[in-house]
Each structure stands twice: as C-alpha cells, then as structure tokens.
XYZ file of C-alpha atoms in Angstrom:
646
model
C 2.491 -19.548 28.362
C 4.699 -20.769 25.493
C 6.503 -23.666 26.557
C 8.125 -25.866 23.141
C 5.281 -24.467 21.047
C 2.591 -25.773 22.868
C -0.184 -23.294 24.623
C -0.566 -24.721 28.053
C -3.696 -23.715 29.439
C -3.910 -25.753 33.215
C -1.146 -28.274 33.973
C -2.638 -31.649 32.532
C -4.785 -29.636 30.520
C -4.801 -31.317 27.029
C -2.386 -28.449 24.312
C -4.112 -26.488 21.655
C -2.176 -28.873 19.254
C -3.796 -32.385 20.990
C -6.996 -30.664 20.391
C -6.523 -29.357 16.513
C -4.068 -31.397 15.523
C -1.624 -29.192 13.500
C -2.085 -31.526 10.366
C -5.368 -30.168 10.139
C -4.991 -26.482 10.709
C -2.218 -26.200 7.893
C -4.222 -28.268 5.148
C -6.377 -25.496 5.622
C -3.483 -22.620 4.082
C -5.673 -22.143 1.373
C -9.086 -20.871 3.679
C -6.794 -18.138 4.300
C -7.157 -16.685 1.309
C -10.297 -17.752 0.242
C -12.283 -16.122 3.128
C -11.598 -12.545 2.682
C -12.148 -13.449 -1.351
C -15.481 -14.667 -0.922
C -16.347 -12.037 1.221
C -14.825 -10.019 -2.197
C -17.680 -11.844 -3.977
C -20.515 -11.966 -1.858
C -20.565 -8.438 -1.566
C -19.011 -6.838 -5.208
C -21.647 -9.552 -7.496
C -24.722 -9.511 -4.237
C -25.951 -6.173 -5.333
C -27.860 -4.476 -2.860
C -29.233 -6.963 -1.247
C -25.999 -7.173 0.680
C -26.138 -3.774 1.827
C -27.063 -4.294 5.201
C -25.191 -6.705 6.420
C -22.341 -6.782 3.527
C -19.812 -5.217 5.669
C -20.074 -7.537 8.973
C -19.496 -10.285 6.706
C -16.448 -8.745 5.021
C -15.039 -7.743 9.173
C -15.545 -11.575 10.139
C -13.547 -13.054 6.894
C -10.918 -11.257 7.611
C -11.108 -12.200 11.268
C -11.418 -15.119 10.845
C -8.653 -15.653 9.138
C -6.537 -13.752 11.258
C -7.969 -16.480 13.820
C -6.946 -19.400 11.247
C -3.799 -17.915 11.185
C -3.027 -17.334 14.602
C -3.804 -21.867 15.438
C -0.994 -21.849 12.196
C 1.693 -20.127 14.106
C 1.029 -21.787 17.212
C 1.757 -24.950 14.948
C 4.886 -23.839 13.738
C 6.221 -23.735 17.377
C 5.062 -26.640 18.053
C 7.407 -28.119 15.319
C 11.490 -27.615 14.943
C 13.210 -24.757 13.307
C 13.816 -27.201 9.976
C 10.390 -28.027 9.652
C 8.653 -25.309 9.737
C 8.127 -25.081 6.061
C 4.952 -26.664 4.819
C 3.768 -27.110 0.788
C 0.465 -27.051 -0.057
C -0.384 -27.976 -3.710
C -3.888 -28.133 -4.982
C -3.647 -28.167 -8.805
C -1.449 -27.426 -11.796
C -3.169 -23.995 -13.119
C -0.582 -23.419 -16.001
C 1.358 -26.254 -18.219
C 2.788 -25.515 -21.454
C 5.838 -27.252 -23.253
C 8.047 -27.839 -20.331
C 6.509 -25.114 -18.329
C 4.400 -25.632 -15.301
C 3.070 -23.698 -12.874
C 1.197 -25.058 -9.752
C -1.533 -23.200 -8.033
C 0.803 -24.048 -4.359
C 1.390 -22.381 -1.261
C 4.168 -22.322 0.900
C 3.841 -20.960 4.900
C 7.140 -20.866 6.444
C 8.468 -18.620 9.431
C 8.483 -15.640 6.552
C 5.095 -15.770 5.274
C 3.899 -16.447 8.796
C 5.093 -13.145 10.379
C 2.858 -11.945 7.101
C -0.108 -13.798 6.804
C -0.592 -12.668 11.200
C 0.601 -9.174 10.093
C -2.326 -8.897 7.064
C -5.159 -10.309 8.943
C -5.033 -8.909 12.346
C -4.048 -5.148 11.453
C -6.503 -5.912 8.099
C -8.954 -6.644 10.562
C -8.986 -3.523 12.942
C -8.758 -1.806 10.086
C -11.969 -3.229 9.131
C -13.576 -3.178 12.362
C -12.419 0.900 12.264
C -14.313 1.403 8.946
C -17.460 0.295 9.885
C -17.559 3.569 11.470
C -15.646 5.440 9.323
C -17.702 4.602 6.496
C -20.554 4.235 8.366
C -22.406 6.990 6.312
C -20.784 6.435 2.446
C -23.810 5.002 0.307
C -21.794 2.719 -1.256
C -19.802 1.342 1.971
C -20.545 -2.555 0.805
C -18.462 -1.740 -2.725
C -15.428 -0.474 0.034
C -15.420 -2.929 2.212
C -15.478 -5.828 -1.284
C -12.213 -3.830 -2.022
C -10.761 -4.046 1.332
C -11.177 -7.733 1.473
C -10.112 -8.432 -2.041
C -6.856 -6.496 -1.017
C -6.442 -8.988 1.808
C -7.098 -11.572 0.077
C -4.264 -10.638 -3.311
C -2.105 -9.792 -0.534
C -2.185 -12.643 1.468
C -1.527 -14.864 -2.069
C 1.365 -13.365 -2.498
C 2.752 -13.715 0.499
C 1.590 -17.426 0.742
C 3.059 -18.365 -3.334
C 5.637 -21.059 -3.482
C 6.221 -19.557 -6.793
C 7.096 -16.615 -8.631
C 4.323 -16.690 -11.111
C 1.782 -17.067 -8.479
C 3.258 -14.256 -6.665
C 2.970 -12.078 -9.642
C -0.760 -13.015 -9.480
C -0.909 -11.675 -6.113
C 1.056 -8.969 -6.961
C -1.346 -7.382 -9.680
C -4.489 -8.444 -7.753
C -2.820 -5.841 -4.711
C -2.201 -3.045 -7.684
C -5.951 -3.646 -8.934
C -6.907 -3.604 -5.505
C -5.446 -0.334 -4.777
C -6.009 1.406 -8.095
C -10.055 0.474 -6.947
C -9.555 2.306 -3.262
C -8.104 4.744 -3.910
C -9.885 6.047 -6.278
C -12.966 4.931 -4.561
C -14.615 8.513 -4.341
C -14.142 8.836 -8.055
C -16.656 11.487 -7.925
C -13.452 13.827 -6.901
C -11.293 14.532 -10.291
C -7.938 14.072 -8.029
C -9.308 10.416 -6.388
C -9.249 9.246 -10.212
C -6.464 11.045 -11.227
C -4.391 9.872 -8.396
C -5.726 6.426 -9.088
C -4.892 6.047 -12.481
C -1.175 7.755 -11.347
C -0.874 4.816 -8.546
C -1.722 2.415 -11.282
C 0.188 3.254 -14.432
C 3.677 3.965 -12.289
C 3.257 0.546 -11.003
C 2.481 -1.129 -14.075
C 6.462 0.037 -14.564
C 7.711 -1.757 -11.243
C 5.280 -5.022 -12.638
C 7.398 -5.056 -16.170
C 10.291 -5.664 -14.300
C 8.743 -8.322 -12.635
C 7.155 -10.215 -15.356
C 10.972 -9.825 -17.289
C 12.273 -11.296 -13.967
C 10.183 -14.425 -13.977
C 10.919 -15.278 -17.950
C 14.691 -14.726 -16.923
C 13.925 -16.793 -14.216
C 12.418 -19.772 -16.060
C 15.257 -19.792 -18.886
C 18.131 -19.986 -16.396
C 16.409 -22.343 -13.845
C 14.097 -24.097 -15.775
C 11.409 -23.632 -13.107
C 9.508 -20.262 -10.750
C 9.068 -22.601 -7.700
C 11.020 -20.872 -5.329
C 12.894 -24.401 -3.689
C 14.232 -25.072 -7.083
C 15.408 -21.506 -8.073
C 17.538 -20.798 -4.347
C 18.851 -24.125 -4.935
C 20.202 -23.374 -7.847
C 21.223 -19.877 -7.055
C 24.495 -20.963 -6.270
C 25.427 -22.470 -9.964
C 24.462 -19.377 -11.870
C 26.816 -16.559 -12.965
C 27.001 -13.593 -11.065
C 25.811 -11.319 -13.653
C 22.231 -13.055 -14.534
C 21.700 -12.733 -10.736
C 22.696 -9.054 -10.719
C 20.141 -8.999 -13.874
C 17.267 -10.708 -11.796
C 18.304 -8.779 -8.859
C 17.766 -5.403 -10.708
C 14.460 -6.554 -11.918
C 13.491 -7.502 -8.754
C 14.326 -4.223 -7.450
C 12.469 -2.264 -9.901
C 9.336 -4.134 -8.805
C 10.143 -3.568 -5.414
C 10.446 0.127 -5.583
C 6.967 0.604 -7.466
C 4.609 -1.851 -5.277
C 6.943 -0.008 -1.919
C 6.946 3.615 -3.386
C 10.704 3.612 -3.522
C 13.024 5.746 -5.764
C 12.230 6.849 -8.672
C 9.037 5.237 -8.707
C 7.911 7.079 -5.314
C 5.378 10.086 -6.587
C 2.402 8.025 -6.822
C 2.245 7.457 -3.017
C 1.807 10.165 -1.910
C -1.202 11.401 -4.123
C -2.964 8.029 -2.976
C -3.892 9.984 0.201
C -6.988 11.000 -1.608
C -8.923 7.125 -1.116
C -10.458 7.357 2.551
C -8.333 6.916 5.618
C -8.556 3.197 5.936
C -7.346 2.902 2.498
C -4.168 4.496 3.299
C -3.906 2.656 6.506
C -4.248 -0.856 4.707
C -1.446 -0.087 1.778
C 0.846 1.571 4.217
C 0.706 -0.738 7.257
C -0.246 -4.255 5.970
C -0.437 -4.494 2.203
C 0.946 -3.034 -0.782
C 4.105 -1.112 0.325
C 5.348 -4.257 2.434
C 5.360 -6.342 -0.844
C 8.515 -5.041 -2.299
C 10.199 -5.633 1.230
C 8.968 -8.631 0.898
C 10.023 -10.124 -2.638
C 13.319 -8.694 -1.327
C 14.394 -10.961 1.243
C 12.098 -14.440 0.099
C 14.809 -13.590 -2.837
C 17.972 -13.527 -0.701
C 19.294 -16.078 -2.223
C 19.386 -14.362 -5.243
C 20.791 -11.231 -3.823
C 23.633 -12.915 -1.663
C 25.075 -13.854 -4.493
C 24.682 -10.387 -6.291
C 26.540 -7.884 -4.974
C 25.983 -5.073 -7.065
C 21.981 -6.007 -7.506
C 22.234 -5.622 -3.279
C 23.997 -2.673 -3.454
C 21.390 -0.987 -5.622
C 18.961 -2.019 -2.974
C 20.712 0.147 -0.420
C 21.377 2.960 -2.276
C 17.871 3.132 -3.468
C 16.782 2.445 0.368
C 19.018 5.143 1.368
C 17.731 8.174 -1.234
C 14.681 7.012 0.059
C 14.968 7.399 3.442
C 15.771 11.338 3.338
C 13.307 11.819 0.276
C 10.452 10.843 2.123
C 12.184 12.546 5.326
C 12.323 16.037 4.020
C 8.428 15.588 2.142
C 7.023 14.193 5.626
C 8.754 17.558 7.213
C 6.926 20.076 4.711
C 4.221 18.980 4.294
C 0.582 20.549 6.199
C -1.525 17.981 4.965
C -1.549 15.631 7.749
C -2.061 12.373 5.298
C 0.740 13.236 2.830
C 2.989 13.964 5.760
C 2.518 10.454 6.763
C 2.993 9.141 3.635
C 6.123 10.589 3.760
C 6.549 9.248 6.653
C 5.740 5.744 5.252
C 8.261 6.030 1.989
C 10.949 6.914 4.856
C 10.407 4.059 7.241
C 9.889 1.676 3.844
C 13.218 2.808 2.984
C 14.993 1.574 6.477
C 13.339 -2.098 5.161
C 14.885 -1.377 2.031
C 18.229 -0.267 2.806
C 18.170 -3.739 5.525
C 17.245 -5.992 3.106
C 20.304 -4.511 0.534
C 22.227 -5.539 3.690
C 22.301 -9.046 3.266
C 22.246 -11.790 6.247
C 22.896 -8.717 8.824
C 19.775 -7.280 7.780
C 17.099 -8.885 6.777
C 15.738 -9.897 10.444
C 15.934 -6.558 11.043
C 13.921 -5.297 7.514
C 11.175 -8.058 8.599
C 11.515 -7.084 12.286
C 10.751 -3.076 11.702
C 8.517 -4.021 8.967
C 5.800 -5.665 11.781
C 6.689 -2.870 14.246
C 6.117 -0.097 11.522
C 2.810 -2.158 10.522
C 0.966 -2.084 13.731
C 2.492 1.577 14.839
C 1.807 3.479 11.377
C -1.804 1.871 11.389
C -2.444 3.027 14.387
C -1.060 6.997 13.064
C -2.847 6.728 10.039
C -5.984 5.648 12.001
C -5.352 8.104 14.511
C -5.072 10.500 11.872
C -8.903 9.675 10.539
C -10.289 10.078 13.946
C -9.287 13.400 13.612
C -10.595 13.912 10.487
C -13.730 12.672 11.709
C -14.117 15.323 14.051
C -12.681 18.565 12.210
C -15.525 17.707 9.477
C -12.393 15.899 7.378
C -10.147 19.162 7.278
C -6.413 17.367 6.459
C -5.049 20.720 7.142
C -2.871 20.938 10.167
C -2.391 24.461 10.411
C -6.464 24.614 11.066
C -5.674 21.964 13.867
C -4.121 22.947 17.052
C -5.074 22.312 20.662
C -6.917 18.788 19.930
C -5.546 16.634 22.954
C -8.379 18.051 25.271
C -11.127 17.757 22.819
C -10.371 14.226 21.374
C -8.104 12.330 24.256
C -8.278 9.006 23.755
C -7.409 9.875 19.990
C -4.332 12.017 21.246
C -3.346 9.008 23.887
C -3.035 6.304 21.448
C -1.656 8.907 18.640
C 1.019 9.416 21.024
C 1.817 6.023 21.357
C 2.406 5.939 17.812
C 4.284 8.908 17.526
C 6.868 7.565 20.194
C 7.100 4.532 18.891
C 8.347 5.875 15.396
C 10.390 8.017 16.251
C 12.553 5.398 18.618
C 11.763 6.529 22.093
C 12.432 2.918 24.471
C 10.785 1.332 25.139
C 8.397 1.681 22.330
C 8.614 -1.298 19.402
C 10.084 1.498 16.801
C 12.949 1.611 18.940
C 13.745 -2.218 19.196
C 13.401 -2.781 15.234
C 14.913 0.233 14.183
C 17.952 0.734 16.083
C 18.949 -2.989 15.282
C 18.907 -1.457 11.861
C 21.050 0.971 12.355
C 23.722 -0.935 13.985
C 23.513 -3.157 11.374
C 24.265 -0.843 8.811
C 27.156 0.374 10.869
C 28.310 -2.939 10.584
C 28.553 -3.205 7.110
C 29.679 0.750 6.681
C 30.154 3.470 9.185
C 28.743 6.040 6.541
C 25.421 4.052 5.767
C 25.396 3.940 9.938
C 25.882 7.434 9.812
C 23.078 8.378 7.145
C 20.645 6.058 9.215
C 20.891 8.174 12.246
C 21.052 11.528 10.816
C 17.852 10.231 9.013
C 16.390 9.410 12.131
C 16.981 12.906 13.519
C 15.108 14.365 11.248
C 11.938 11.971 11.672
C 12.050 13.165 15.522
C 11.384 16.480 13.684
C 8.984 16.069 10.974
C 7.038 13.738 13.687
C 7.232 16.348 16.885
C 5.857 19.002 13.973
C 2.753 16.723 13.101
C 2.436 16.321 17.363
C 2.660 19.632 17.481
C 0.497 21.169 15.118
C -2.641 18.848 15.976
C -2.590 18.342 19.527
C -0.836 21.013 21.145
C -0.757 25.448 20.610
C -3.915 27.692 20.182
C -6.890 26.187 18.620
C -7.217 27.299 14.982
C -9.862 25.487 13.666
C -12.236 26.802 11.119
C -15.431 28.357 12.137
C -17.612 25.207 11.868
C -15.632 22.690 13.446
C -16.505 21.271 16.786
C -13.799 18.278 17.345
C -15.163 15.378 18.969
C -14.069 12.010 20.278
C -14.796 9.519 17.287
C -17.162 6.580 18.264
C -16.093 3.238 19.966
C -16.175 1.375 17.200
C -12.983 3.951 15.894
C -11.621 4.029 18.920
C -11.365 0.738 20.336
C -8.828 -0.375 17.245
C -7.473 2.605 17.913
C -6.324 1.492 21.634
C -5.952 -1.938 20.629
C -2.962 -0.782 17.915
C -1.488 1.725 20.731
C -0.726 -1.314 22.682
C 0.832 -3.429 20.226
C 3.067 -0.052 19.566
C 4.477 -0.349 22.993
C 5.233 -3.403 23.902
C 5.135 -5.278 20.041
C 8.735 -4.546 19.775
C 10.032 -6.131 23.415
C 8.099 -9.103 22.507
C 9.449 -9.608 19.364
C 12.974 -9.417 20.202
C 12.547 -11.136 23.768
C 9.796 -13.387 23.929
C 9.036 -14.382 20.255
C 13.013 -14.047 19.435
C 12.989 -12.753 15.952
C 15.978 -13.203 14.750
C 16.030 -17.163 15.239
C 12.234 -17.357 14.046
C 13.605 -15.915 11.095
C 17.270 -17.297 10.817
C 16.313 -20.770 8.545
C 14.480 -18.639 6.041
C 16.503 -15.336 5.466
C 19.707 -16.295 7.063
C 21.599 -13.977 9.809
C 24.837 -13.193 10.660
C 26.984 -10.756 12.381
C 29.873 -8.608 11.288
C 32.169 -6.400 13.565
C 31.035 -3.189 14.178
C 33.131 0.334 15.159
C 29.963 1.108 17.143
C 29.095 -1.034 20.164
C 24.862 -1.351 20.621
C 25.052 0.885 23.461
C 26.830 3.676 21.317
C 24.586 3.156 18.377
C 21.308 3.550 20.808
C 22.665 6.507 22.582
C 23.955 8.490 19.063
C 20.864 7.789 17.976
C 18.248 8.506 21.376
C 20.422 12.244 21.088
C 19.936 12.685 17.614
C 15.933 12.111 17.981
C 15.866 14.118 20.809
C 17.373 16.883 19.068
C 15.351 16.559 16.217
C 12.252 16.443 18.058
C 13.093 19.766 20.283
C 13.494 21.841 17.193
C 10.522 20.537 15.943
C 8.988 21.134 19.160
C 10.513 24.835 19.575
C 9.323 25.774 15.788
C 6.281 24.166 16.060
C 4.468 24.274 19.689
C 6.556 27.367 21.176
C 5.456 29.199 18.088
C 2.919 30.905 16.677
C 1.904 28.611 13.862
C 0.353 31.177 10.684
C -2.506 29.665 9.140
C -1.374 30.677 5.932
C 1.888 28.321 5.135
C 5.144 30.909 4.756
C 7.250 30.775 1.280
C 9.803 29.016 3.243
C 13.186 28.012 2.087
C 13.979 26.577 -1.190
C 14.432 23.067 0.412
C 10.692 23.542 1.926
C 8.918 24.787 -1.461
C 11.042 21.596 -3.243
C 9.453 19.476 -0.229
C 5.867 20.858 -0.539
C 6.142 20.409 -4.651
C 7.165 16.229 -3.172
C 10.850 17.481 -4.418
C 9.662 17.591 -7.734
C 9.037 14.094 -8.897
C 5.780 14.674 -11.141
C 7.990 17.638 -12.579
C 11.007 14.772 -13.539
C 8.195 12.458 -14.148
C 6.271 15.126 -16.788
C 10.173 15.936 -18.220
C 11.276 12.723 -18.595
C 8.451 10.272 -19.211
C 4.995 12.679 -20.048
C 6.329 14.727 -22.475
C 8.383 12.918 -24.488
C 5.981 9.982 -24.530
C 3.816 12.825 -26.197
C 6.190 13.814 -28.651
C 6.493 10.475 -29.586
C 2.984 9.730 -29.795
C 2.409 12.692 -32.138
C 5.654 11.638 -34.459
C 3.692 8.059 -34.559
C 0.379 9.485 -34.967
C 2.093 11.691 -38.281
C 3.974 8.522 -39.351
C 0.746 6.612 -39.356
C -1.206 9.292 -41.086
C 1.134 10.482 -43.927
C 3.256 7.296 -44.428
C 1.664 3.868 -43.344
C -1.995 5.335 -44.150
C -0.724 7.418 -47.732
C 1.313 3.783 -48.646
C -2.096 2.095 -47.727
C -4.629 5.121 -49.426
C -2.059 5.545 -52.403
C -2.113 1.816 -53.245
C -5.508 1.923 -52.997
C -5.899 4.849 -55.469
C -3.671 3.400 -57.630
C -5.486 0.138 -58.159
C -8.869 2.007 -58.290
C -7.385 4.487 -60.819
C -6.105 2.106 -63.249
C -9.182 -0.589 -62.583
C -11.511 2.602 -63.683
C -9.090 3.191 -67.021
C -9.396 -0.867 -67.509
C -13.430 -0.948 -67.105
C -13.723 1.396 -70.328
C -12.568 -1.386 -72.308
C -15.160 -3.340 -70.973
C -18.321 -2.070 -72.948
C -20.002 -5.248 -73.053
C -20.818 -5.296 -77.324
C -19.499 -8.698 -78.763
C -18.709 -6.342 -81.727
C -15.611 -4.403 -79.815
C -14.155 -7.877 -78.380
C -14.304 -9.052 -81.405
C -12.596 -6.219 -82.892
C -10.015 -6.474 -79.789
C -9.603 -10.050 -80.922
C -8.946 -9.056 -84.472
C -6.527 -6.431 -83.499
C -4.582 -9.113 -80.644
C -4.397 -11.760 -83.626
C -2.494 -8.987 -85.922
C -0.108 -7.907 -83.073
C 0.813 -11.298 -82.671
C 1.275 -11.855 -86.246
C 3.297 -8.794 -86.714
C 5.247 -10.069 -83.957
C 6.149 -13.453 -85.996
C 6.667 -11.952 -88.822
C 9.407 -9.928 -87.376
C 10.843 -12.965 -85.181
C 11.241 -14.718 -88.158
C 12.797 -11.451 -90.767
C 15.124 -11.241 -87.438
C-alpha cells in the first residue's frame, strides 16, 4: 500500500525508505545506465568465451536496473511534488571557450515514467529472447545490442542537457542500425538497416542545428537554464528551435515525411521490433517533445507543425497497418499510428502532454506484448509473417491468442483496457483545443478497430491455411511467461495510471496541464468514439473472419495497392531525394574530372612542358654558358646604348 510515498509493509514495520535511505538510491542514477552498458561490453569485446552465459548476464543488467529504478520511484513519492527533481553531476566531459558541457543527469517525474518504462518492458523483452534466440549462433552479439540500446536509451532520457541527449540519441540510432540489420546475411536486413540509418541521420541534423541555436541564444544546453530563459526569447528563434526539434522528432519516431524507414526495420528479429517500438527509439521524439515544452508553449506555429505532422501520421500509418498481410509491417503501421496520437498530444500544449506521456506507457507495455505475441507465432508457423497462410491459430497456440487478445483490446480502446484510458483522454483533449482535430482523432480510431479486428482475424480465427509444413505450436515458457506478464499490464496499466498512480499530477510540475472548454463532454467523447471502434472492428470482422480469406492477396482498390506500396514513400523518397542526389553526384563527379582535375592536370602540363623546353638550355658545357653570358652582356649593352640615343 502507498500511503505518502512510503511502502508500508506491517504496521510498525520500518518503510522501504528507513531501510535505503533515498539519498542513497538516487546517487546511484548513474548505475542505471552503466549496467546494461557493461553488460554491452562484457559480451561485444568477451569473445566467445561469453557465449554461454553472455546472455543471462545481459537479462540481469537490465533487471536489475529496472529493480534500481523501481527503489527510485518509490523515492520520489516519498518526497513533495517540487522536489522531485534531482541533479546528478559527475564531471565536465566538454569545455571550450565559454562552452561547457557536463556529463549530468537529471531524474524527475518525466524521466522516471521512462527510465521504469525502458527497463521493465527492456527486460521481458530480454527474458523473451532467450528463447527466441535460443538457437541463432551468434545470440551473445544480439543480446550486446539489446543492452547497449537500453543503455543509449536510458541516457537520453536521464540528460540534464541537450548535448548529452544528442549522445544518447545517436547511441539509440547506432543501436538500431546494429539490430536490425543483425541477420545481415539477408540483402533486405542490410538494406533496411542502412535505410533506418541514413533517414535518421536527417532527423539528427536538425538536432545538432538545434543545440548550436540553442547555445548562441541561451548561452548554455542545460535544460534549467534554457526553459528559464524561454520566456525572454523572440517568438521566431523558438519557432526555429521548435522546427528543428520536430524534424528530429519525426526521424527517431518514424513520423512524416521521415516515416518509410520503419516499416522496412521489420526485417531485425521480433524482439528488435518490440524494443524500438515499445520502449526505445520511437518514444524518443515524443519525448524531446514535451521535456521541450517550454520551448513549444511559447511557439505557436513550431506546435502547430507538431500536430499537423501528428495528424498525417495518424491515418498514414492507419491505412498501411490496414493493407498490409505481413503481420510485422502491419504493426508497424500500427506503431507510426499510435506514435502519431503522442505526437499530435504533445503539439497540444499543457492539455496534452499528460496525455502523450500517459498513452505513450500504455502503448509501451500493450504493443510489446502484440509484437511479442506476434513472434510466438512466428515461432510456431516456422517464421511465416504471412497472414493469409495463418488462420485458425487460437486452438493451436492459446495462451499466445489469450494474451494477443489482451493486446488487441487494449489498442483499439475497448474499457476497461489501458488503451482506452490514455487514448480517449487524447481525444477529448484535442476536442478541446478544435472540434475538427477531435473529429480526425476518432475517425482515426475507427479505422484502427479495423485494421486491428483484420490482423485478429486473419491469425486466430477462419479455416486453417497454413502451408504444408507447418505444425503451430505453443512457444516455450520462457516466451510465454513475458507474454502473460505484458497481457496484464495491458488491462489494468491504464486504471492504475489514471486512478491509483494519478498521472496527470505526477506529471503536472514537469510538463504543465491545463484544461480548456470542450463542445464534447467525456461521456460523449467515450461513447462517439466506443461506436466508431465498434464499427470499425465489425467490418473488419465481416471482411475478414465471415469471409473466405484468398491466399493469394486480390488487386484491391487503388487506396489498398497505395497502402501495400507504404503509400509510396520510397517512390517520393527515390523522386525527390535518390535521384536527384544522383544527378548531382554525376554533375560533381564531371566538374571534378574535366574542370578542377583539367585546371590541376593542365597546370601541371604546362609547367612540365615549358620546364622540358628550359632543360635544353641546360647542356652542362662551360663553353655554351659562357657563350649565353657573352650573348646576355651584348643584350644588355644594346639595351644602354639605346636608353641613352633615346
């Protein structure tokens, strides 16, 4: 029981804060981080020596600081809402001129909801790949990856400054670029890598432009003295930093236009795409969003941007998710959708970004638990991704289907599920700031009933259509038991929140919240919402488990071919960007050949041309110098002689 931040066990039993005093839990911020890294380094620079037990070691870092971070939170409530905000400094890494940079953390009621968020759905996800993996020959290299994610991630989060956090940052895009294409063996794992990487190296300009614009007009990256001096800056350097921001935002959280490499990332192993689309990578951008609100409350069209880009997101990754018969890349859809809610929240302002946060934990622990859910059946259709060679699965694989289900419900908004709590706050907060962004938010949520009933649909329910050599199975314990544990948190996560842990006050020093009126009461918002799910899901149910579904994928509509070709964003991408980066790369390649190198080769030929012509005068007999003399002395002669007749 939680009574004034203190666990009481017994009555006169001695608090969890009397016996680790919190002092001495939060000088230790910094094991956070480095326990997951040095599992990074015992197992990437052991060799094989590590093989064996490698991947225990990398499960308990991570655990253990999910444990270390679970005595930090207890902490915090054991302290008042003001001072709940603790430095940590241990060194100045970077001084130059008048710029410093120290290597400090900061864990406040934002970072907190993070840090538990990383380690505990990190670790199931680790705990889940010991079986997943359990076979790969190089399984020590994966699991190194997976806790070197953890641990940039978790730096990021824990920064008190903007330069740090960009360390963070690129360590999560290194990171991924490694997992994903971790079976470089496959041409597309590479490719897809390299794709991840290069389209985020875009979002990370914008980021590293942000933090010089920062230091000019503050004078500093530490995040107390830039909000404080938010206020005294023009609006249109904000708006500038804002943008920035934004472009970062939307690579690292696959948001427009920098969206296309998500969904190609499917190709690392299931608990790859678990990690970036539950607790790591695609939460940073929602992040750096709202720990800048003081940035963005004080740029309105920067914030704007943010909801129009969270809005085109939304139905972009809507109408993919619905197309799509790969059961990965529909989630991934999926993801860039529910990323987009966070998105569009944050662009909100104070009515919002509880709620971004809020969905953001919900969404963490419920997609894990669908992408998870989505391995196990992998595992036991001999990896087939293909839905339309699924069908029928709930029988053969229950305690997969159960705790699918569970996730499923949850995302869609069903109460009392925790996508319904976070979500549906979102929505009536967009109402309150427009009844057309309200409106958008809903009708988007109709169609994830659909695209979500569909996936349901086509695995678990209809005729089996599996291939010839598939035999689906239940996937082991050590699968299934994370499997259960994240089905839990995905139905009651979101009741405890809102009600027990009170989100919105947690939240309120850090990110601010207010309220604004609304032409939709809560009640109306839930039930316009509730009917436009349900409708969504019955056609998806009616098309989809009512139906024959044909092996072979029909042409479809227009709309469905853009959705399967991910509405064509490699195609802008290869219009916009690929090919005339290639034109310009072979105009610079001619420029360099015929003018920089013929003005370098020419002068070259010149000089060795006329040094050639000069080296015939240089026969080495004393007898033609001294004729050369001879001939010299008469020129200049000649030449007084005719000065002086002048």
């Amino acid at each position: 029981m939680i009574n004034a931040g203190a666990v009481v066990w017994a009555e006169g039993a001695p608090t969890l804060q009397e016996i680790m005093p919190a002092e001495g839990v939060f000088s230790l911020i910094w094991l956070l981080i480095a326990l997951p890294l040095l599992g990074a380094a015992v197992l990437l620079l052991g060799g094989r020596r590590t093989n064996r037990w490698g991947p225990y070691l990398a499960v308990l870092t991570v655990t253990a600081s999910a444990c270390l971070g679970i005595l930090m939170v207890v902490g915090l409530m054991g302290r008042g809402a003001e001072e709940r905000s603790i430095g940590q400094s241990l060194f100045t890494w970077v001084f130059a001129g008048q710029f410093e940079a120290d290597m400090a953390f900061q864990l406040d009621q934002l970072s907190m909801v993070f840090v538990l968020l990383i380690t505990i759905v990190g670790a199931l996800i680790h705990v889940y790949s010991l079986g997943y993996m359990e076979h790969d020959p190089n399984r020590r290299k994966f699991f190194g990856y997976l806790n070197l994610f953890v641990a940039a991630m978790l730096l990021l989060v824990l920064a008190n400054n903007y330069l740090l956090l960009y360390v963070g940052w690129e360590g999560v895009g290194l990171a991924s670029y490694l997992l994903i294409g971790f079976w470089q063996h496959k041409p597309s794992a590479a490719a897809a890598a390299k794709k991840a990487f290069i389209i985020n190296r875009v979002g990370d300009v914008g980021l590293s432009i942000a933090i010089m614009v920062i230091f000019v007009t503050f004078g500093s990256v530490t995040f107390d003295d830039v909000f404080g001096q938010a206020s005294e800056v023009n609006e249109g350097t904000l708006t500038a930093i804002g943008l920035l921001l934004l472009l970062a935002a939307a690579g690292k959280s696959a948001q427009f236009p920098l969206q296309a490499w998500l969904l190609d990332a499917m190709e690392g192993p299931t608990p790859v795409s678990a990690l970036i689309h539950a607790a790591t990578m695609v939460t940073a951008g929602v992040y750096l969003i709202a720990r800048s609100n003081a940035i963005y409350d004080r740029a309105v069209w920067a914030a704007t941007a943010v909801v129009v880009v969270g809005l085109i997101t939304i139905f972009m990754g809507a109408i993919i998710g619905s197309a799509k018969d790969d059961i990965k890349k529909s989630l991934a859809g999926s993801t860039m959708s529910q990323i987009g809610y966070m998105i569009m929240a944050v662009g909100l302002g104070p009515i919002g970004y509880v709620f971004a946060i809020f969905h953001l934990l919900t969404h963490g622990v419920f997609k894990a638990g669908l992408f998870l859910g989505a391995g196990s059946v992998m595992h036991g259709m001999n990896d087939n991704v293909n839905m339309r060679r699924y069908g029928a699965l709930r029988a053969a694989m229950v305690v997969t289907f159960i705790t699918f289900m569970a996730g499923y419900l949850a995302i869609i908004g069903i109460p009392p599920f925790s996508g319904f709590w976070s979500k549906d706050e979102i929505i009536h907060a967009a109402f309150e700031r427009s009844p057309i962004i309200g409106s958008l938010a809903i009708l988007a949520a109709g169609i994830t009933g659909f695209y979500m009933t569909r996936m349901v649909a086509m695995t678990f329910f209809g005729k089996a259509r599996w291939e010839d050599d598939a035999h689906p199975h239940e996937s082991p314990k050590v699968m299934t038991i994370p499997l259960i544990i994240l089905a839990i948190g995905s139905t009651f996560l979101g009741m405890a929140l809102l009600f027990w842990g009170n989100i919105e006050t947690w939240l309120e020093p850090v990110v601010g919240y207010s309220t604004e009126p609304s032409p939709l009461s809560t009640s109306a918002v839930i039930a316009i919402s509730l009917a436009f799910v349900i409708v969504g899901s019955v056609i998806g149910w009616i098309s989809y488990a009512r139906r024959e579904v044909p092996i072979v994928a029909p042409r479809g509509s227009l709309l469905t071919r853009a959705a399967r070709a991910d509405l064509y964003g490699d195609a802008v991408n290869e219009g916009l960007i690929v090919r005339p980066s290639y034109l310009l790369s072979r105009v610079l390649i001619w420029f360099d050949g015929r003018v920089v190198d013929g003005l370098v080769n020419g002068s070259a030929a010149l000089v060795g041309g006329a040094s050639g012509r000069m080296r015939r005068y240089q026969s080495g007999f004393a007898r033609s110098y001294a004729l050369s003399m001879v001939g010299g002395t008469v020129l200049v002669l000649l030449a007084l002689v005719l000065v002086r007749l002048s």
